[in-house]
Amino acid sequence: MTTWLDILVAELRKFGAEAVGVEVKASAGGLPSSAKESLSAFSNSPGGGTLVLGLDDSPGYRAVGLRDARKLQTDLASMCRSELVPPLRPQIVLGEVDGCAVIAAYVPELPREQKPCYVEKQGMVRGTYIRVADTDRRLTAEEVHQLIAERGQPAFDAEPVVEASLGHLDEVEVAHYVARLRQANPRLWGNEEASVILRMNRVLVRDASGEYRPSLAGLLALGRYPQEFFPQLNVTFVHYPTVTGEATPSGVRFLDNVSINGSIPHMAAEALATIQRNMSRRSLISGEGRRDVWEYPPEALREAIVNSLVHRDLSAGSRGTQVQIEMYPDRLRIHNPGGLFGSVDITRLGEEGRSSARNAVLLRLLEDVTVPGEDRTVCENRGSGIRAMIASLRRAGMGPPRFKDKVTSFEVVMPNHALLDDGTVAWINSLGREGIRDSQFIALALMRRGEVLDNAKYRAATGVTDSRVAYFELQDLVARELVDQTGSRGGARYTLSNFARLAGTSEARRRPRPNRRRQIIEALHLHGTLSKSQIAEVIGASDKATEHWLSRMKKDGEIQASEGKRTSRNTRYSLTDKAMQPELPFSAPDTS
């Protein structure tokens, strides 16, 4: 019987430690002291992670065994309870891999209100870790304080800027803001003085002496030049000539290098204009014919830029870090300080109705502050920005963005390529299109580029919103033998099968895909009646693939269920008269 540990090790060997969130330690001499750091790191990191003892951490992850596995399991549980604050209660299993004892401990991410988890002897400031790639990194003191501050609703954006006054706000922008509020809600604001409106919406707040000052949110939303007080609360843009960011052989380091300042509405507009100035256009072939589009859709860029400015961390320790936009020949990267906040995690980005604001006052203000030169506002605050970004990339024939939540920072990476280019379309056509949905084609194209998908990534890439529909579509691809599945349930991952990978190549012509329909007919012709599992064994296919073909062949009238219910293990199948007709063509692989 395949166990959770077997699945984990199979994924580790196939995808690597970073991809599956695993830390591997040989532990031949007992429980290593560094395990505490990994336990802390996983509990503080998005999605948690798994500590595995008894495997070599070199490629291949060979099982080396444990001297006293039972004692090591007890020591690990004791370490979690007594050497970490707060105590952890991971799921610890003891099993065998390649005949050797191995221990695996799954450490879930702690709820926001319980972070950070730290090594008690090192103290909170020195003993708090997070997971970065496949290593444990100690958080700085400021990062630790950020985690503590985010146990509740951060209020840094509502703090008064004590050196600023009303004169530091843009008079024209303030007038537009007040007029918009009065028009949108005359019952509340129609007869109020502008000063009252600014105070009640926390554009102006009291300082320690009782004087009204612009709040940080008010200055960022409506200020003339917020960088007078916070020089690094701005945007930097760098266009690199190479994919690594290194200089060209001729010594060119940057194609463009810009520092963008002003209020958030102006920075967002200028950042978009700067990116477009550095973009070229490409041709997109669709049902409407060939049309020219930007390398990156402006709507996707706009949403990514605004999100980075509005949801960035505004705590004192992060005010020295800019929002960074980096353009490379193959991708665009937008990075901001501060990871995801609240109930939103990396697997639920873009889900309808799921939104959480780190800077609640700032976001609320920008709902009523317009984009320079336009009638629309900077933010909607409806949790739809990520969905709009993904949808616009999909309409442009591009792959989905990649999101990285690093607890103390967040980044969006947009690959610069057409997802369904001519070569990919030709490859998809070679697979056989009957019954395959457009969303499944997108997933296949992504997997062809090396992407490893799970249910959440599938939904984000394809626009499918229901996890059950996504599961059905992925399982359908597995059944068609176009996709291989590793793991099960919530931990299932999907990659392209060898059949699909070789489709359309000379290798595929030398080793054609098996004609499962013909194999099933021949098996039943030889044996008379067989169950699903017996058919799968005879033709050398998975249960899912066999079930897929049995369903199709029953629908086509080629087989019939001879006894039991269709879903019963005892159901046996036999051929119909139609399947026995000698003129049925079986010369080519059936790709339907």
Coordinates of N, CA and C in Angstrom, one line a residue, residues 347-530:
T347 N -2.2 30.2 -2.5 CA -3.1 29.3 -3.3 C -4.5 29.8 -3.6
R348 N -4.8 30.9 -2.9 CA -6.2 31.5 -3.1 C -6.2 32.9 -3.7
L349 N -5.1 33.3 -4.2 CA -5.0 34.6 -4.9 C -5.9 34.6 -6.1
G350 N -6.8 35.6 -6.2 CA -7.7 35.7 -7.3 C -9.0 35.0 -7.1
E351 N -9.2 34.3 -6.0 CA -10.5 33.7 -5.8 C -11.5 34.8 -5.5
E352 N -12.7 34.6 -6.1 CA -13.8 35.6 -5.9 C -14.2 35.7 -4.5
G353 N -14.3 37.0 -4.0 CA -14.8 37.3 -2.7 C -13.7 37.2 -1.6
R354 N -12.4 36.9 -2.0 CA -11.4 36.8 -1.0 C -10.4 38.0 -1.2
S355 N -10.5 38.8 -0.1 CA -9.6 40.0 -0.2 C -9.2 40.4 1.3
S356 N -8.0 40.9 1.4 CA -7.6 41.3 2.7 C -6.6 42.5 2.6
A357 N -6.8 43.6 3.3 CA -6.0 44.8 3.1 C -5.1 45.0 4.3
R358 N -3.8 45.1 4.0 CA -2.8 45.4 5.0 C -3.0 46.9 5.4
N359 N -3.1 47.8 4.4 CA -3.2 49.2 4.6 C -4.7 49.7 4.3
A360 N -5.6 49.4 5.3 CA -7.0 49.6 5.1 C -7.4 51.1 4.8
V361 N -6.7 52.0 5.5 CA -7.0 53.4 5.3 C -6.6 53.9 3.9
L362 N -5.4 53.5 3.6 CA -4.9 53.9 2.2 C -5.8 53.3 1.1
L363 N -6.1 52.1 1.2 CA -7.0 51.4 0.2 C -8.3 52.1 0.1
R364 N -8.9 52.5 1.3 CA -10.2 53.1 1.3 C -10.1 54.5 0.6
L365 N -9.0 55.2 0.8 CA -8.9 56.5 0.2 C -8.7 56.4 -1.3
L366 N -8.0 55.4 -1.8 CA -7.7 55.3 -3.2 C -8.9 54.7 -4.0
E367 N -10.0 54.3 -3.3 CA -11.2 54.0 -3.9 C -11.9 55.2 -4.5
D368 N -11.5 56.4 -3.9 CA -12.2 57.6 -4.4 C -11.2 58.6 -4.9
V369 N -10.0 58.2 -5.2 CA -9.0 59.1 -5.8 C -8.8 58.6 -7.2
T370 N -8.9 59.5 -8.2 CA -8.9 59.1 -9.6 C -7.5 59.1 -10.1
V371 N -7.3 58.3 -11.2 CA -6.1 58.2 -11.9 C -5.9 59.5 -12.7
P372 N -4.7 60.0 -12.7 CA -4.4 61.3 -13.4 C -4.9 61.3 -14.8
G373 N -5.7 62.2 -15.2 CA -6.2 62.3 -16.6 C -7.3 61.3 -16.9
E374 N -7.8 60.5 -16.0 CA -8.8 59.6 -16.3 C -10.0 59.7 -15.2
D375 N -11.1 59.1 -15.5 CA -12.3 59.2 -14.7 C -12.3 58.1 -13.6
R376 N -11.6 57.0 -13.9 CA -11.7 55.8 -13.0 C -10.8 56.0 -11.8
T377 N -11.1 55.3 -10.7 CA -10.3 55.5 -9.5 C -9.1 54.5 -9.5
V378 N -8.2 54.7 -8.6 CA -7.0 53.9 -8.5 C -7.3 52.5 -8.1
C379 N -8.2 52.3 -7.1 CA -8.5 51.0 -6.6 C -10.0 50.8 -6.6
E380 N -10.4 49.5 -6.6 CA -11.8 49.1 -6.5 C -12.1 48.5 -5.1
N381 N -11.0 47.9 -4.5 CA -11.1 47.2 -3.2 C -12.2 46.2 -3.2
R382 N -12.3 45.4 -4.3 CA -13.3 44.3 -4.4 C -12.6 43.0 -4.5
G383 N -11.3 42.9 -4.3 CA -10.5 41.7 -4.4 C -10.5 41.1 -5.9
S384 N -10.7 42.0 -6.9 CA -10.7 41.6 -8.2 C -9.5 41.9 -9.0
G385 N -8.5 42.5 -8.4 CA -7.3 42.9 -9.2 C -6.5 41.8 -9.7
I386 N -6.3 40.7 -8.9 CA -5.5 39.6 -9.4 C -6.3 38.9 -10.5
R387 N -7.6 38.7 -10.3 CA -8.4 38.1 -11.4 C -8.3 38.8 -12.7
A388 N -8.4 40.2 -12.6 CA -8.3 41.0 -13.8 C -6.9 40.8 -14.5
M389 N -5.9 40.8 -13.7 CA -4.5 40.6 -14.2 C -4.4 39.3 -15.0
I390 N -4.8 38.2 -14.3 CA -4.7 36.9 -15.0 C -5.6 36.8 -16.2
A391 N -6.8 37.4 -16.2 CA -7.7 37.4 -17.3 C -7.1 38.1 -18.5
S392 N -6.5 39.3 -18.3 CA -5.9 40.1 -19.4 C -4.8 39.4 -20.0
L393 N -3.9 38.7 -19.2 CA -2.8 37.9 -19.8 C -3.4 36.8 -20.6
R394 N -4.5 36.1 -20.1 CA -5.0 35.0 -20.9 C -5.6 35.5 -22.2
R395 N -6.3 36.7 -22.2 CA -6.8 37.2 -23.4 C -5.7 37.5 -24.4
A396 N -4.5 37.9 -23.9 CA -3.4 38.2 -24.8 C -2.6 37.0 -25.2
G397 N -3.1 35.8 -24.9 CA -2.5 34.6 -25.3 C -1.2 34.2 -24.5
M398 N -1.1 34.8 -23.3 CA 0.1 34.6 -22.5 C -0.1 33.7 -21.3
G399 N 0.9 33.2 -20.7 CA 0.8 32.4 -19.6 C 0.5 33.2 -18.3
P400 N 0.1 32.6 -17.3 CA -0.3 33.3 -16.0 C 1.0 33.8 -15.3
P401 N 0.8 34.8 -14.5 CA 1.9 35.3 -13.7 C 2.3 34.3 -12.6
R402 N 3.5 34.4 -12.2 CA 4.0 33.6 -11.1 C 4.1 34.5 -9.8
F403 N 3.5 34.1 -8.7 CA 3.5 34.8 -7.5 C 4.5 34.2 -6.5
K404 N 5.2 35.0 -5.8 CA 6.1 34.5 -4.7 C 5.8 35.3 -3.4
D405 N 5.3 34.6 -2.4 CA 5.1 35.2 -1.1 C 6.2 34.8 -0.2
K406 N 7.0 35.7 0.2 CA 8.2 35.4 1.0 C 8.0 35.9 2.5
V407 N 6.8 36.0 3.0 CA 6.5 36.5 4.3 C 6.8 38.0 4.5
T408 N 8.0 38.4 4.2 CA 8.4 39.8 4.3 C 8.5 40.5 3.0
S409 N 8.2 39.8 1.9 CA 8.1 40.5 0.6 C 7.2 39.7 -0.3
F410 N 6.9 40.3 -1.4 CA 6.0 39.7 -2.4 C 6.4 40.1 -3.8
E411 N 6.3 39.2 -4.7 CA 6.7 39.6 -6.1 C 5.8 38.9 -7.1
V412 N 5.6 39.6 -8.2 CA 4.9 39.1 -9.4 C 5.9 39.0 -10.5
V413 N 5.9 37.8 -11.2 CA 6.8 37.7 -12.4 C 5.9 37.3 -13.6
M414 N 5.9 38.1 -14.6 CA 5.2 37.9 -15.8 C 6.1 37.4 -16.9
P415 N 6.0 36.1 -17.4 CA 6.9 35.7 -18.4 C 6.5 36.4 -19.8
N416 N 7.6 36.7 -20.5 CA 7.4 37.4 -21.8 C 7.4 36.4 -23.0
H417 N 6.3 35.7 -23.1 CA 6.1 34.8 -24.3 C 4.7 34.5 -24.5
A418 N 4.4 34.2 -25.7 CA 3.0 33.8 -26.0 C 2.9 32.3 -25.6
L419 N 1.8 32.0 -24.9 CA 1.6 30.7 -24.4 C 1.3 29.7 -25.5
L420 N 0.3 30.1 -26.4 CA -0.1 29.3 -27.5 C 0.5 29.8 -28.8
D421 N 1.8 29.6 -28.9 CA 2.5 30.0 -30.2 C 2.2 29.0 -31.2
D422 N 2.7 29.2 -32.4 CA 2.4 28.3 -33.6 C 2.9 26.9 -33.3
G423 N 4.1 26.7 -32.7 CA 4.6 25.4 -32.4 C 3.8 24.7 -31.3
T424 N 3.3 25.4 -30.3 CA 2.4 24.8 -29.3 C 1.1 24.4 -29.8
V425 N 0.5 25.2 -30.7 CA -0.8 24.9 -31.3 C -0.6 23.6 -32.2
A426 N 0.5 23.5 -32.9 CA 0.7 22.3 -33.7 C 0.8 21.1 -32.9
W427 N 1.5 21.3 -31.8 CA 1.7 20.1 -30.8 C 0.4 19.7 -30.2
I428 N -0.5 20.7 -29.8 CA -1.8 20.4 -29.3 C -2.6 19.6 -30.3
N429 N -2.6 20.1 -31.5 CA -3.4 19.4 -32.6 C -2.9 17.9 -32.7
S430 N -1.6 17.7 -32.5 CA -1.1 16.3 -32.6 C -1.6 15.4 -31.5
L431 N -2.1 16.0 -30.4 CA -2.6 15.2 -29.3 C -4.0 14.6 -29.6
G432 N -4.8 15.2 -30.4 CA -6.2 14.9 -30.6 C -7.0 15.7 -29.8
R433 N -8.0 16.5 -30.4 CA -8.7 17.5 -29.7 C -10.1 17.1 -29.1
E434 N -10.5 15.9 -29.5 CA -11.9 15.6 -29.2 C -12.2 15.5 -27.7
G435 N -13.2 16.4 -27.3 CA -13.6 16.4 -25.9 C -12.7 17.2 -25.0
I436 N -11.6 17.7 -25.5 CA -10.7 18.5 -24.6 C -11.1 19.9 -24.5
R437 N -11.2 20.5 -23.4 CA -11.7 21.9 -23.2 C -10.5 22.9 -23.4
D438 N -10.9 24.1 -23.7 CA -9.8 25.2 -23.8 C -9.0 25.3 -22.6
S439 N -9.6 25.2 -21.4 CA -8.8 25.3 -20.2 C -7.8 24.2 -20.0
Q440 N -8.1 23.0 -20.5 CA -7.2 21.9 -20.5 C -6.0 22.2 -21.5
F441 N -6.3 22.8 -22.6 CA -5.2 23.1 -23.6 C -4.2 24.1 -22.9
I442 N -4.8 25.1 -22.2 CA -3.9 26.0 -21.6 C -3.0 25.3 -20.6
A443 N -3.5 24.4 -19.8 CA -2.7 23.6 -18.8 C -1.7 22.8 -19.5
L444 N -2.1 22.1 -20.6 CA -1.1 21.3 -21.3 C 0.0 22.2 -21.9
A445 N -0.3 23.3 -22.4 CA 0.8 24.2 -22.9 C 1.7 24.7 -21.8
L446 N 1.2 24.9 -20.6 CA 2.0 25.3 -19.5 C 2.9 24.1 -19.1
M447 N 2.4 22.9 -19.0 CA 3.2 21.8 -18.6 C 4.2 21.5 -19.7
R448 N 3.9 21.8 -20.9 CA 4.9 21.6 -22.0 C 6.1 22.5 -21.8
R449 N 5.9 23.6 -21.1 CA 7.0 24.6 -20.8 C 7.7 24.2 -19.5
G450 N 7.3 23.1 -18.9 CA 8.0 22.6 -17.7 C 7.3 23.0 -16.4
E451 N 6.1 23.6 -16.5 CA 5.4 23.9 -15.3 C 4.8 22.6 -14.6
V452 N 4.9 22.7 -13.3 CA 4.2 21.6 -12.5 C 3.0 22.2 -11.9
L453 N 1.8 21.7 -12.2 CA 0.5 22.2 -11.7 C -0.1 21.5 -10.6
D454 N -0.8 22.2 -9.7 CA -1.7 21.6 -8.8 C -3.1 22.2 -9.0
N455 N -4.1 21.8 -8.2 CA -5.4 22.3 -8.4 C -5.5 23.8 -8.4
A456 N -4.8 24.5 -7.5 CA -4.8 25.9 -7.3 C -4.2 26.6 -8.5
K457 N -3.0 26.1 -9.0 CA -2.3 26.7 -10.1 C -3.1 26.5 -11.4
Y458 N -3.8 25.4 -11.5 CA -4.6 25.1 -12.7 C -5.7 26.2 -12.7
R459 N -6.4 26.4 -11.6 CA -7.5 27.4 -11.6 C -7.0 28.8 -11.9
A460 N -5.8 29.2 -11.3 CA -5.2 30.5 -11.6 C -4.9 30.7 -13.1
A461 N -4.4 29.6 -13.7 CA -3.9 29.7 -15.1 C -5.1 29.7 -16.1
T462 N -6.1 29.0 -15.8 CA -7.2 28.7 -16.7 C -8.4 29.6 -16.5
G463 N -8.6 30.2 -15.4 CA -9.8 30.9 -15.1 C -10.9 30.0 -14.6
V464 N -10.7 28.7 -14.4 CA -11.7 27.9 -13.8 C -11.8 28.3 -12.3
T465 N -12.9 28.6 -11.8 CA -13.1 29.1 -10.4 C -13.4 28.0 -9.4
D466 N -14.0 26.9 -9.9 CA -14.5 25.8 -9.0 C -13.4 24.8 -8.9
S467 N -12.9 24.5 -7.7 CA -11.9 23.5 -7.5 C -12.3 22.1 -7.9
R468 N -13.6 21.8 -7.8 CA -14.2 20.5 -8.2 C -14.1 20.4 -9.8
V469 N -14.4 21.4 -10.5 CA -14.3 21.4 -11.9 C -12.8 21.2 -12.3
A470 N -12.0 21.9 -11.7 CA -10.5 21.8 -12.0 C -10.1 20.4 -11.7
Y471 N -10.5 19.8 -10.6 CA -10.1 18.4 -10.3 C -10.6 17.5 -11.5
F472 N -11.9 17.6 -11.9 CA -12.4 16.8 -12.9 C -11.6 17.0 -14.2
E473 N -11.3 18.2 -14.6 CA -10.5 18.4 -15.8 C -9.1 17.9 -15.8
L474 N -8.5 18.0 -14.6 CA -7.1 17.4 -14.5 C -7.2 15.9 -14.5
Q475 N -8.2 15.3 -13.8 CA -8.3 13.8 -13.9 C -8.6 13.3 -15.3
D476 N -9.3 14.1 -16.0 CA -9.6 13.7 -17.4 C -8.3 13.7 -18.2
L477 N -7.4 14.6 -18.0 CA -6.1 14.6 -18.7 C -5.3 13.4 -18.3
V478 N -5.4 13.1 -17.0 CA -4.7 11.9 -16.5 C -5.3 10.6 -17.2
A479 N -6.6 10.6 -17.2 CA -7.2 9.4 -17.9 C -6.9 9.3 -19.3
R480 N -6.7 10.4 -20.0 CA -6.3 10.4 -21.4 C -4.8 10.1 -21.6
E481 N -4.1 9.9 -20.5 CA -2.7 9.6 -20.5 C -1.9 10.7 -21.1
L482 N -2.4 11.9 -21.0 CA -1.6 13.1 -21.4 C -0.9 13.7 -20.3
V483 N -1.3 13.4 -19.1 CA -0.7 14.0 -17.9 C -0.4 12.9 -16.8
D484 N 0.7 13.0 -16.1 CA 1.0 12.1 -15.0 C 0.7 12.8 -13.7
Q485 N 0.1 12.0 -12.8 CA -0.2 12.6 -11.5 C 0.7 12.0 -10.4
T486 N 1.3 12.9 -9.6 CA 2.1 12.4 -8.4 C 1.3 12.9 -7.2
G487 N 1.2 12.1 -6.2 CA 0.4 12.5 -5.0 C -1.1 12.3 -5.2
S488 N -1.8 12.7 -4.1 CA -3.3 12.5 -4.2 C -3.9 13.6 -3.4
R489 N -5.2 13.8 -3.6 CA -6.0 14.8 -2.9 C -5.4 16.2 -3.0
G490 N -5.3 16.9 -1.9 CA -4.8 18.3 -2.0 C -3.3 18.4 -2.4
G491 N -2.6 17.3 -2.2 CA -1.2 17.3 -2.6 C -0.8 16.8 -3.9
A492 N -1.8 16.6 -4.8 CA -1.6 16.1 -6.1 C -0.9 17.1 -7.0
R493 N 0.1 16.6 -7.8 CA 0.8 17.5 -8.7 C 0.7 16.8 -10.1
Y494 N 0.7 17.6 -11.1 CA 0.5 17.1 -12.5 C 1.6 17.6 -13.4
T495 N 2.2 16.7 -14.2 CA 3.2 17.0 -15.2 C 2.8 16.3 -16.5
L496 N 3.5 16.7 -17.5 CA 3.2 16.2 -18.9 C 3.7 14.7 -18.9
S497 N 2.9 13.8 -19.5 CA 3.3 12.4 -19.7 C 4.3 12.3 -20.8
N498 N 5.0 11.2 -20.9 CA 5.9 11.0 -22.0 C 5.2 10.9 -23.3
F499 N 4.0 10.3 -23.4 CA 3.2 10.3 -24.6 C 3.0 11.7 -25.1
A500 N 2.5 12.6 -24.2 CA 2.2 14.0 -24.7 C 3.5 14.7 -25.0
R501 N 4.6 14.5 -24.3 CA 5.8 15.2 -24.5 C 6.4 14.9 -25.9
L502 N 6.2 13.6 -26.3 CA 6.8 13.2 -27.6 C 5.9 13.5 -28.8
A503 N 4.7 13.9 -28.5 CA 3.7 14.0 -29.6 C 4.2 14.9 -30.7
G504 N 4.1 14.5 -31.9 CA 4.5 15.3 -33.1 C 5.9 15.3 -33.4
T505 N 6.7 14.4 -32.7 CA 8.2 14.3 -32.9 C 8.4 13.0 -33.7
S506 N 9.7 12.9 -34.2 CA 10.1 11.7 -34.9 C 10.1 10.5 -34.0
E507 N 10.4 10.8 -32.7 CA 10.4 9.7 -31.7 C 9.0 9.2 -31.5
A508 N 8.0 10.0 -31.6 CA 6.6 9.6 -31.4 C 6.2 8.7 -32.6
R509 N 6.8 9.0 -33.8 CA 6.5 8.1 -34.9 C 7.1 6.8 -34.8
R510 N 8.3 6.7 -34.2 CA 9.0 5.4 -34.0 C 8.3 4.6 -32.9
R511 N 7.8 5.3 -31.9 CA 7.1 4.7 -30.7 C 5.7 5.2 -30.6
P512 N 4.8 4.8 -31.5 CA 3.4 5.4 -31.5 C 2.7 5.1 -30.2
R513 N 1.8 6.0 -29.9 CA 1.0 5.9 -28.7 C 0.1 4.6 -28.8
P514 N 0.0 3.8 -27.8 CA -0.9 2.6 -27.9 C -2.3 2.9 -28.2
N515 N -2.9 2.1 -29.0 CA -4.3 2.2 -29.4 C -5.1 1.5 -28.3
R516 N -5.5 2.2 -27.2 CA -6.2 1.5 -26.1 C -7.5 0.9 -26.5
R517 N -8.2 1.5 -27.4 CA -9.5 1.0 -27.9 C -9.3 -0.4 -28.5
R518 N -8.3 -0.5 -29.3 CA -8.0 -1.8 -30.0 C -7.5 -2.8 -29.0
Q519 N -6.7 -2.4 -28.0 CA -6.2 -3.3 -27.0 C -7.3 -3.9 -26.2
I520 N -8.3 -3.0 -25.8 CA -9.4 -3.5 -25.0 C -10.2 -4.5 -25.8
I521 N -10.5 -4.2 -27.1 CA -11.3 -5.1 -27.9 C -10.5 -6.4 -28.0
E522 N -9.2 -6.4 -28.2 CA -8.5 -7.6 -28.4 C -8.5 -8.4 -27.1
A523 N -8.4 -7.7 -25.9 CA -8.4 -8.4 -24.6 C -9.7 -9.1 -24.4
L524 N -10.8 -8.4 -24.6 CA -12.1 -9.0 -24.4 C -12.4 -10.1 -25.4
H525 N -11.9 -9.9 -26.6 CA -12.1 -11.0 -27.6 C -11.4 -12.3 -27.2
L526 N -10.3 -12.1 -26.6 CA -9.5 -13.3 -26.1 C -10.1 -13.9 -24.9
H527 N -10.5 -13.1 -23.9 CA -10.9 -13.6 -22.6 C -12.4 -13.6 -22.4
G528 N -13.2 -13.0 -23.2 CA -14.6 -13.0 -23.1 C -15.1 -11.9 -22.2
T529 N -15.0 -12.0 -20.9 CA -15.4 -10.9 -20.0 C -14.2 -10.7 -19.1
L530 N -14.1 -9.4 -18.7 CA -13.0 -9.0 -17.8 C -13.5 -7.8 -16.9

